[in-house]
């Protein structure tokens, strides 16, 4: 990965690709790369859909190598949803294939004249950009099938569906999985709308003939990778819980804690939770001949994904994630797994963020467009988005826009982005991260649970509430660093509990890069990413006043525990004091 | 209190499909007997869960929906609900772990021990097994027998009729063999509670009545 592919979509005479050296971006990957390029090259006050914005697609530092779990890819830009910097990342095959093709990033720049849309084909021989209006408004599934017919079945696709073409603020960028289905998405923040604004429908990658990336110190790398995999396999979360049930294993637990947002965040308990839980989902998949334990990319050893078949045993969608099950399920009062799975399929096909879509439908339900619990009506609302009707275009621009249009007061967003599947009144530490993240409300922004191992900001007393500010800071730093290596965030559990696994992780990076990566370096990397992002947001007009939850979370108690968000504003402002 | 006061149902079932009954454990089953003790006492000495299993495997415990950090000071009373889970993924999953590094991030809902007497008395407790706990303890508890509400069982067999029909070898109600069809025709919703025992096909001996445990 010693080069960046820059594609100027607005070049005179048509789009033009140029492969350039890494320059000052050498040594960066994933989120560190996307945020560095956006912070340096995108005017913070530009319109997100304008030619001045850039869409950066960057595999992680270790992607394309044999490092286990290194298949995450980051997509960055100025977000049409939040107006701030955005990094959304995804699994799938894209990171590994792009890494093997040698690109540390693809940067889409400028904007084409007219309405023509393009496909980009990249293989070992170079880059070919072709206008292809026959692809217009194709869903991601049909699009990928068409690309397979044209380029063969060894390809990997990065694409947008109709939502991206219509430049909806909730549009995602899709990545194909091992079965070449467009089931993995960089979902949050409207990155798909920016790809649509660049006029690029699909980037087709073919790494035939390209070897894996080789480590600088093969022996150290190999040994560390082996220890790392062993650490993941022996941990109860990464070795057992996630493979057995996927992320949806959380539904019962969060519901029991009274933190599962239900009916647009009105209560923290959903009566139908057990009908849509990970346990029920796994049993349903097994009974229908689906798959419960499945990786989303080669080299994944956790394998928290799966295959969800319909009642007749035919593939419907990948195993929906916990956030999707919540967004289209509990948050809309829907306890029908098949209906939720269908909405997941539609979201993937239209290319739209499942969290934003579910949250938006719940707001629409509060506005009276449908009744909570009405699965059929919810499915029809998603279809409105795919068709691009006037209503669909409103919904496709997210919960904040929908709330404004229909006069809904209680809209659960921060910086314009919908909250995910944890009510911040019940899990207040999550609320701290929702409020202060550079990304808007984001459950993954402070995900990497390495606080006491890294000792950032000193040891935190786990049982004192004052600790949540320090913890959120540490988690956000660690997450930014992991996002930069291309590692799946789920490695964080093994890292939290097993210092030897954390060391193995550092040794993988050291063995691969030839540098001596330490915990301090890891922290410094995370801090540098956040510094770039916060500086961009500041220049874009954000201040501490935007690091807040909507007022009603402070004033309206959440049943069943009847708690409100009690973290003081002045404490929120301390999160980035380091 | 004795479980013989309720109708009992013994199902002999294909072992490979017994997982379908784990939904009932997830929804909650009832234990009647002595309460007024710590969560640890209740789980280990009244439900006969090994302490090592509690210490190592049961990473998350809720008492009435509140995450428990100290199983010795959390008290079980009449009407309590205890939910137990293995270690969970996600930031929120890590937060819910008992005594975990991130416990402060959910301090607003954490269980706070109250000063109450510890005299034991008769009571009713709802138990929920989630995820790996259900998978690991479920077969044993189903074999021992669980008390569940009639309407819960009615909803369960209605929703899972096909797989139950496919996996059922035999059924006995109150010690008398019944046909599969009858299993679905009984108005279980009219029974307040029943004792359900499910055994694998090769393990269909009559089990001792241990549903109440205490």
Coordinates of N, CA and C in Angstrom, one line a residue, chain B residues 8 10 23 26 37 42 46 52 57 75 92 94 115 118 142 147 156 162-163 167 187 197 199 207:
Chain B
X8 N -48.5 -31.4 35.2 CA -47.2 -31.6 34.8 C -47.2 -32.2 33.4
X10 N -44.5 -34.0 30.6 CA -43.2 -34.6 30.3 C -43.1 -34.8 28.8
X23 N -36.1 -20.9 24.5 CA -36.9 -19.6 24.5 C -37.7 -19.5 25.8
X26 N -35.4 -18.2 28.4 CA -35.1 -16.8 28.1 C -36.2 -15.9 28.6
X37 N -32.4 -14.3 50.7 CA -30.9 -14.7 50.8 C -30.2 -13.9 49.7
X42 N -28.7 -18.0 46.5 CA -29.8 -18.5 45.8 C -29.3 -19.4 44.6
X46 N -29.5 -23.0 46.1 CA -30.9 -23.3 45.9 C -31.1 -23.8 44.5
X52 N -18.0 -22.3 40.8 CA -16.9 -22.0 39.8 C -17.6 -21.5 38.5
X57 N -18.3 -18.1 34.6 CA -19.1 -18.1 33.4 C -20.2 -17.0 33.4
X75 N -29.8 -9.0 47.5 CA -30.7 -9.8 48.2 C -31.9 -10.3 47.3
X92 N -21.7 -1.6 25.6 CA -22.8 -1.8 26.6 C -22.7 -3.2 27.3
X94 N -20.0 -4.8 27.9 CA -18.9 -4.7 28.8 C -19.3 -3.9 30.1
X115 N -30.6 -2.1 53.0 CA -30.4 -2.7 54.4 C -31.7 -3.5 54.7
X118 N -32.3 -10.7 56.6 CA -31.9 -11.8 55.8 C -32.7 -13.1 56.2
X142 N -34.2 -28.2 32.1 CA -35.4 -28.7 31.5 C -35.6 -30.2 31.9
X147 N -41.1 -24.5 36.1 CA -42.5 -24.0 36.3 C -42.7 -22.8 35.4
X156 N -46.0 -20.4 23.2 CA -44.7 -21.1 22.7 C -45.1 -22.2 21.8
X162 N -44.6 -26.5 14.3 CA -44.0 -27.4 13.3 C -42.7 -28.1 13.8
X163 N -41.9 -27.4 14.5 CA -40.6 -28.0 15.0 C -40.9 -28.9 16.1
X167 N -39.9 -32.8 16.3 CA -39.0 -33.3 17.3 C -39.5 -34.1 18.4
X187 N -56.0 -26.5 26.5 CA -56.1 -25.0 26.7 C -55.1 -24.6 27.8
X197 N -41.2 -30.7 31.9 CA -40.0 -31.4 31.8 C -39.7 -31.8 30.4
X199 N -36.9 -34.0 28.1 CA -35.7 -34.8 28.1 C -35.4 -35.2 26.7
X207 N -38.4 -38.4 35.7 CA -37.4 -37.6 36.5 C -38.1 -37.3 37.8

